[in-house]
Coordinates of C-alpha atoms and ligand atoms in Angstrom, one line a residue:
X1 CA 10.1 36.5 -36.6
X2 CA 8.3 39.2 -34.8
X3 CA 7.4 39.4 -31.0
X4 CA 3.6 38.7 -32.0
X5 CA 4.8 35.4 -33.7
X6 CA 7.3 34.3 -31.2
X7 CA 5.1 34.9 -28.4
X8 CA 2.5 33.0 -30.3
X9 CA 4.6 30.0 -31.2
X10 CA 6.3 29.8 -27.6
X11 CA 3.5 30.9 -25.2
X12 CA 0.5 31.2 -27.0
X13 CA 0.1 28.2 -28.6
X14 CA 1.3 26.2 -25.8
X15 CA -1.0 27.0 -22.5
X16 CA -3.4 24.7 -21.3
X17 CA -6.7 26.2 -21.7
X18 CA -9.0 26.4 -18.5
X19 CA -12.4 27.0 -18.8
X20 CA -12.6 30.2 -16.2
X21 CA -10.2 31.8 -18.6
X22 CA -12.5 34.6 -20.4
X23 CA -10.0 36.0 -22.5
X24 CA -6.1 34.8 -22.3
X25 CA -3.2 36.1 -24.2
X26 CA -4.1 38.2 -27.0
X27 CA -6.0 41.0 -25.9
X28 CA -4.8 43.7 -24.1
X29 CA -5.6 42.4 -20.5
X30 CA -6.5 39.1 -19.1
X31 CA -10.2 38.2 -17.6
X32 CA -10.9 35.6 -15.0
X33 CA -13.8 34.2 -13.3
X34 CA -12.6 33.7 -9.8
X35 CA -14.9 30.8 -8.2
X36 CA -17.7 32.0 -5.9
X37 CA -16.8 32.4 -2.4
X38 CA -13.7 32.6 -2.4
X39 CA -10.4 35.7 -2.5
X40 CA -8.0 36.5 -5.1
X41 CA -4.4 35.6 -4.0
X42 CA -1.6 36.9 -6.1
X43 CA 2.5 36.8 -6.1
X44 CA 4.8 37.9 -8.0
X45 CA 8.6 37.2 -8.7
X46 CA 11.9 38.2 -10.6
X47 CA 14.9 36.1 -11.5
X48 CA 17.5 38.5 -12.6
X49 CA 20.2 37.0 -14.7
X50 CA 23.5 37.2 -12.7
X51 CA 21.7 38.0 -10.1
X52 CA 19.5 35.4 -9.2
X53 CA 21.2 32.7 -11.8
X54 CA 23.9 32.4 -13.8
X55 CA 23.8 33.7 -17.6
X56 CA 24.9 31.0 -19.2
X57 CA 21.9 28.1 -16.3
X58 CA 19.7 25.6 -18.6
X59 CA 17.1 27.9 -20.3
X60 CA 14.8 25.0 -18.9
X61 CA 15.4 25.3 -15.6
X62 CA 15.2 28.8 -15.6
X63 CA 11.6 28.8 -16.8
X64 CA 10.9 26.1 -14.5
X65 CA 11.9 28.3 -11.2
X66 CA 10.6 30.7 -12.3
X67 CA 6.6 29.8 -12.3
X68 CA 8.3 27.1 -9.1
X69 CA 9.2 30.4 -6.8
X70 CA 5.4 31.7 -7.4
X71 CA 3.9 28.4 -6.9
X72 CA 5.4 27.6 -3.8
X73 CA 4.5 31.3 -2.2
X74 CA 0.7 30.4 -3.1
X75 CA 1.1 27.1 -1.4
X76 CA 2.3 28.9 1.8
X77 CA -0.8 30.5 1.9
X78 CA -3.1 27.4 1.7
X79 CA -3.8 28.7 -2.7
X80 CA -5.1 26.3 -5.2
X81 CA -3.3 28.5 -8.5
X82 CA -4.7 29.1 -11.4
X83 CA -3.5 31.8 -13.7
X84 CA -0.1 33.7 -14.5
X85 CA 1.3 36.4 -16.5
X86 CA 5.0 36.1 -18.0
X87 CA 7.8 38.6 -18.1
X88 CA 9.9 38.1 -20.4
X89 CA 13.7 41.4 -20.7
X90 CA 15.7 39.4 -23.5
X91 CA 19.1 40.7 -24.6
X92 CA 18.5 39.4 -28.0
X93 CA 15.8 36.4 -29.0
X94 CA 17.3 33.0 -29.8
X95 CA 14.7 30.5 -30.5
X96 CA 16.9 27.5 -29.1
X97 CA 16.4 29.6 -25.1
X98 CA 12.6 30.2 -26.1
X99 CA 12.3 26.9 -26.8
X100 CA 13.6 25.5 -23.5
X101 CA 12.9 28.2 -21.4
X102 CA 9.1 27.2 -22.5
X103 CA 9.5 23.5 -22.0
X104 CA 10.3 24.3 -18.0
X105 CA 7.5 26.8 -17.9
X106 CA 4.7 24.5 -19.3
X107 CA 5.9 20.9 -18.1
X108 CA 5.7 22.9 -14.7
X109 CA 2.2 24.6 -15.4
X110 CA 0.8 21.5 -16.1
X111 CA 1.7 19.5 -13.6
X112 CA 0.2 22.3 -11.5
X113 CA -3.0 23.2 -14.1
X114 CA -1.4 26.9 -14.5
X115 CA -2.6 28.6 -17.5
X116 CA -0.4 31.3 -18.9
X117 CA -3.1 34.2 -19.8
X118 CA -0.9 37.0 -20.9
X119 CA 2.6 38.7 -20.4
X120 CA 5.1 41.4 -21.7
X121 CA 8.4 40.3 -23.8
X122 CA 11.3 43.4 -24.4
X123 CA 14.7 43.9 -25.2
X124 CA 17.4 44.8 -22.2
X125 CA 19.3 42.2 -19.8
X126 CA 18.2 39.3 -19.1
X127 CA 15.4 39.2 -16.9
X128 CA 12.3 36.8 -16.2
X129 CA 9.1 37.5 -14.2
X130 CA 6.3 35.5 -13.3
X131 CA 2.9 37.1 -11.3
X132 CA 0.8 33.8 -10.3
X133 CA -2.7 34.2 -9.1
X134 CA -4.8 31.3 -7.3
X135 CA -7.2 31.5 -5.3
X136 CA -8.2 30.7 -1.3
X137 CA -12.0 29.9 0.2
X138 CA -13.1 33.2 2.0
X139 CA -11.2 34.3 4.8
X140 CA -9.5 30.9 4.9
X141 CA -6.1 31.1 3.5
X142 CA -3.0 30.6 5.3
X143 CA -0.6 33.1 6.8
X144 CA 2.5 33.7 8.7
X145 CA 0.4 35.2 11.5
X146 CA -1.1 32.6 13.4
X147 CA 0.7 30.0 15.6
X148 CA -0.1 30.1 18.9
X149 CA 2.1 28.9 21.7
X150 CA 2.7 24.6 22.1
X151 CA 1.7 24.6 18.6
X152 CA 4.0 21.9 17.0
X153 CA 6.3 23.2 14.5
X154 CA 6.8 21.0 10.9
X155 CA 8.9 21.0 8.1
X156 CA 7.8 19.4 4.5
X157 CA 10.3 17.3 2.4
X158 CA 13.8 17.8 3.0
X159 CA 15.7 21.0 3.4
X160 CA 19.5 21.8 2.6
X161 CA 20.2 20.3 -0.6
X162 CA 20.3 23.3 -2.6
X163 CA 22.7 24.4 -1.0
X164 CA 25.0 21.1 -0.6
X165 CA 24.6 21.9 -4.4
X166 CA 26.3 25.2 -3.9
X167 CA 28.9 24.0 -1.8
X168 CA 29.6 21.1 -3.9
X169 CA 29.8 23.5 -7.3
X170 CA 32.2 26.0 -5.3
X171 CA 34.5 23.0 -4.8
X172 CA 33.7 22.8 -1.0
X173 CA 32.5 18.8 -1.0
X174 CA 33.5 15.8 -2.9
X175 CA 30.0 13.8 -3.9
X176 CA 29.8 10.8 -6.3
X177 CA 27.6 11.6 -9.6
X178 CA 24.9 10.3 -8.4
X179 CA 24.9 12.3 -5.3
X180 CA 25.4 15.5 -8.1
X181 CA 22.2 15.1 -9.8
X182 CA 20.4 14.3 -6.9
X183 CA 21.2 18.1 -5.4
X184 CA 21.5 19.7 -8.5
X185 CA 18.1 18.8 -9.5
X186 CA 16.7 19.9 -6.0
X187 CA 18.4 23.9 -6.9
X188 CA 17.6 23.8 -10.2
X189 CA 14.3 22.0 -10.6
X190 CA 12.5 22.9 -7.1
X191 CA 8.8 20.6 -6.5
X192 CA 6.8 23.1 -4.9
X193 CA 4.3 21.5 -2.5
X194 CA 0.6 23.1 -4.2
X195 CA -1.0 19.9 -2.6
X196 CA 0.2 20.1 0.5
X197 CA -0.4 23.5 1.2
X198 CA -3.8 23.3 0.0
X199 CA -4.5 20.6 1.9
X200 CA -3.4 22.5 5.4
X201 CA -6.2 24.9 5.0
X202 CA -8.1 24.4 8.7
X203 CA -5.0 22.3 10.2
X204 CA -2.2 24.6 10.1
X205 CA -2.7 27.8 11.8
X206 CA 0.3 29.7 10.2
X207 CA 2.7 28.2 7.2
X208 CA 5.5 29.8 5.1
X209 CA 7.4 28.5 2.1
X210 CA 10.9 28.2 2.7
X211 CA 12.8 30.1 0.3
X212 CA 15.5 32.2 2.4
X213 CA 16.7 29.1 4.8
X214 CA 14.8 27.6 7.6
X215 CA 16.9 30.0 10.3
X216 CA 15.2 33.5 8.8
X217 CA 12.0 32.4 7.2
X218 CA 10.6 30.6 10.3
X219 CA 12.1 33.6 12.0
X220 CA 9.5 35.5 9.8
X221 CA 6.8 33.2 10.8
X222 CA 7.1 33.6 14.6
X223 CA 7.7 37.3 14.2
X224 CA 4.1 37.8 12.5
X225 CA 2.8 35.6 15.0
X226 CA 4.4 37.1 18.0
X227 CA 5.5 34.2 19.5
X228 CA 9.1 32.3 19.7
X229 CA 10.0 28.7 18.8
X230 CA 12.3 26.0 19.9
X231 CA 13.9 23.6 16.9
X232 CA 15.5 20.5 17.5
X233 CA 18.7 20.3 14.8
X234 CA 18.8 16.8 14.9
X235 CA 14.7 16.6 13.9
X236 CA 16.0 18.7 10.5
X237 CA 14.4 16.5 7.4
X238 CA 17.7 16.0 5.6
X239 CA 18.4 13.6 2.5
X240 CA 20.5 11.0 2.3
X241 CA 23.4 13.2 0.7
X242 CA 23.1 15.8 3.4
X243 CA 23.7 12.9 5.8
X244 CA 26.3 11.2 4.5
X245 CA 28.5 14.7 4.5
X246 CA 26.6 15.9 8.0
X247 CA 30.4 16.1 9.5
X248 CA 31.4 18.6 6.5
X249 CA 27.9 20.6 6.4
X250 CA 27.0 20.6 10.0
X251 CA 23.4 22.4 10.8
X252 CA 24.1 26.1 8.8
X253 CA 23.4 24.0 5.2
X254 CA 20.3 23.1 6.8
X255 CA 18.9 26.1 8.2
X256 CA 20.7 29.4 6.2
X257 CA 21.4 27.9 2.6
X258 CA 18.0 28.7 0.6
X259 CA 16.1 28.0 -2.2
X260 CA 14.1 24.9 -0.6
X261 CA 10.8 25.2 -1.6
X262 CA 9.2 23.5 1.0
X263 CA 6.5 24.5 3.6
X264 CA 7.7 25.7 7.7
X265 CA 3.8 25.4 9.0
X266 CA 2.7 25.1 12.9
X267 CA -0.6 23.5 14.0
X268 CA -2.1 22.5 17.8
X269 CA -0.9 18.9 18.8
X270 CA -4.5 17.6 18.0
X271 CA -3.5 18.2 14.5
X272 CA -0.8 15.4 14.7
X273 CA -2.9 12.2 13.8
X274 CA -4.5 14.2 10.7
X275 CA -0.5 15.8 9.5
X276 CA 0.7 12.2 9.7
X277 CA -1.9 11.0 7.3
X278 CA -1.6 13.6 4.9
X279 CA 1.8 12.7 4.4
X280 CA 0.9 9.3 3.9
X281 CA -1.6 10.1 1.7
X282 CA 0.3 13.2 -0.5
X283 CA 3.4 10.9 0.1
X284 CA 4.7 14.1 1.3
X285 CA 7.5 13.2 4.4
X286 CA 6.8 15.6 6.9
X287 CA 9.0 16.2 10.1
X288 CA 7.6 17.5 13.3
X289 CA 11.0 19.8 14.2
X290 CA 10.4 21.7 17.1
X291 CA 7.4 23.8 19.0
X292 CA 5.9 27.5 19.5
X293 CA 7.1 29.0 22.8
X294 CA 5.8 32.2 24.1
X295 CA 9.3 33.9 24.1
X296 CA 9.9 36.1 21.1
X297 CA 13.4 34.2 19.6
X298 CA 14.0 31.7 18.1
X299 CA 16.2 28.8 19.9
X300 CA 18.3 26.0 17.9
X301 CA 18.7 23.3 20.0
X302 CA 21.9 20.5 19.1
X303 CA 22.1 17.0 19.7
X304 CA 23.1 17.7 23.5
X305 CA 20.2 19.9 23.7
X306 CA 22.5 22.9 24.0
X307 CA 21.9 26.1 22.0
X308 CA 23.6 26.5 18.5
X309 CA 24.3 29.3 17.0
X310 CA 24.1 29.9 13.4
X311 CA 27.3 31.0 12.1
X312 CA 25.8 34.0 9.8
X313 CA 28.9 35.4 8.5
X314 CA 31.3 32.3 7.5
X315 CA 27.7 31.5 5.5
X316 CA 28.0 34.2 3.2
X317 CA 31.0 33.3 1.7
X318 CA 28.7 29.7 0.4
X319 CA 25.3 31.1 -1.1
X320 CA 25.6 32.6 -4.4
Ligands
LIG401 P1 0.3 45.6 -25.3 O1 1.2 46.5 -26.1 O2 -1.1 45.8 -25.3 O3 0.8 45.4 -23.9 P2 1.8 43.3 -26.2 O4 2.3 43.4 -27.6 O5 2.7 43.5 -25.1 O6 0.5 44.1 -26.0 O7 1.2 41.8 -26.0 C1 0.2 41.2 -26.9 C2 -0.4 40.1 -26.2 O8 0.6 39.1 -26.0 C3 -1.0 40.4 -24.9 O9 -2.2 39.6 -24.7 C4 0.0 39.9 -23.9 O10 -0.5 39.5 -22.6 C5 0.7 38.8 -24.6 N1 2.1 38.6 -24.3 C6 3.1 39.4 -24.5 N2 4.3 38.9 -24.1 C7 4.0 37.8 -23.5 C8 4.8 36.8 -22.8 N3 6.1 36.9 -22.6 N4 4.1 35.7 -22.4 C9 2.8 35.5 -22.5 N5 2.0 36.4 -23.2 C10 2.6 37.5 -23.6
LIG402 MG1 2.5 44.7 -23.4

């Protein structure tokens, strides 16, 4: 088969249509009507094989993170998305991986009401790219600039797991196979939060998705902002299998281990009754883990209120 059919029979045939597509995959660009009032916001991502995941990871979950990593930078910015191109460097094309990698990709899109409106597919190591584009009301969005000092800081879902997964799969923990799924699916099958983000436009006043560890991307977010932070450890959202190995993991799984997904945002204290019903009502748990000081650092504060530091170095040796 050709790359016209297999692009056809994977991609093509298989996006969700939305009605402010114009023209989709099949030309040589795609057109968009972006609603009225409001700004284009776009982001774009590569997942190198060996790089950025194994050769031989689940074809499904690969096309899952993929469109996940984009999704969950447009939530950091407050973006309802819309439309993405696909990128597709293949050594050689086996239909089986096309076949999966498209399952992640569209069960993914859906859920999120992405439409895939174009893309480019050669031959050369494997590599997979995703630009997502969404859209903000005027002037509106979210950004890492923006907290402003007593601002409470939060953290969505739970952060960590991903990288109890990496621990685990380098040996480092023993976890029952229950507790294996449970993480694995967190690293390989990340929920970015659209809804959430969305719904933080005019209540957070800065927000950033958490993809590098809590420690250096709220790092980022007070450095835009000019401002420092203080973060409780013991207020980190952690799942029940981070807890029950909290001895072994201590606080660096937590803050330095990546690929989270969720949202670091800050907003006023007036903000709290309104944060606490949107995660009843997204059924979205969201932890209130620390607050915007007017120093420029940022301070990790243990169970005895003393400072921690984050042990950079022995890190390394865990994230892939
Ligand atoms: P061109 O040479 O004009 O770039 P291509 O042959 O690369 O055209 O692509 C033909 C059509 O198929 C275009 O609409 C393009 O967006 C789409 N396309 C190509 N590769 C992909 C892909 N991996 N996913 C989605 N659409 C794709
Ligand atoms: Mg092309």
């Amino acid at each position: 088969m050709d790359e016209f059919a297999l692009i056809d029979k994977y991609f093509g045939g298989r996006t969700r249509m939305r009605p402010d597509v114009c023209v989709g995959i099949g030309d040589d660009a795609a057109v968009v009507d972006v609603p009225r009032g409001h700004q284009l916001v776009m982001a774009v991502d590569a997942l190198v094989g060996g790089v950025h995941f194994d050769e031989a990871a689940a074809p499904r979950a690969i096309g899952h993170k993929a469109l996940a990593v984009n999704l969950s930078d447009l939530a950091a910015m407050g973006a309802t998305p819309g439309w993405a191109t696909l990128l597709l460097v293949l050594p050689s094309v086996s239909e089986v991986w096309l076949g999966a990698f498209s399952d992640g990709f569209f069960a993914l899109a859906e859920r999120h009401g992405v439409a895939l409106v174009g893309g480019d597919t050669a031959r050369g190591p494997l590599t997979v790219g995703v630009q997502l584009s969404g859209w903000v009301p005027a002037n509106r969005g979210l950004r890492r600039s923006g907290a402003g000092v007593n601002d409470d800081i939060y953290v969505s879902g739970t952060v960590g797991d991903a990288g109890v997964a990496l621990r685990q799969r380098a040996g480092a923990l023993s976890l029952t196979a229950a507790q294996i799924e449970a993480v694995h699916r967190r690293l390989d099958f990340p929920c970015p939060r659209t809804q959430l983000g969305q719904c933080l436009l005019g209540v957070a006043t800065a927000a950033i998705d958490l993809s590098d560890g809590l420690a250096a991307d709220l790092g980022h977010l007070l450095a835009a902002s000019g401002v420092g932070g203080r973060v409780y450890l013991d207020r980190l959202p952690r799942s029940e299998v981070y807890r029950s190995h909290q001895i072994k993991l201590g606080w660096d799984t937590a803050l330095a281990s990546g690929d989270d997904y969720e949202l670091c945002f800050t907003a006023p204290p007036q903000k709290r009754p309104r944060i606490e019903q949107l995660a009843r009502e997204l059924g979205v748990p969201i932890a209130r883990v620390g607050v915007i000081t007017a120093g420029g650092a940022l301070h990790l504060l243990d169970e005895q209120r003393s400072p921690y530091a984050l042990n950079h170095a022995g890190y390394k040796h865990f994230s892939s």
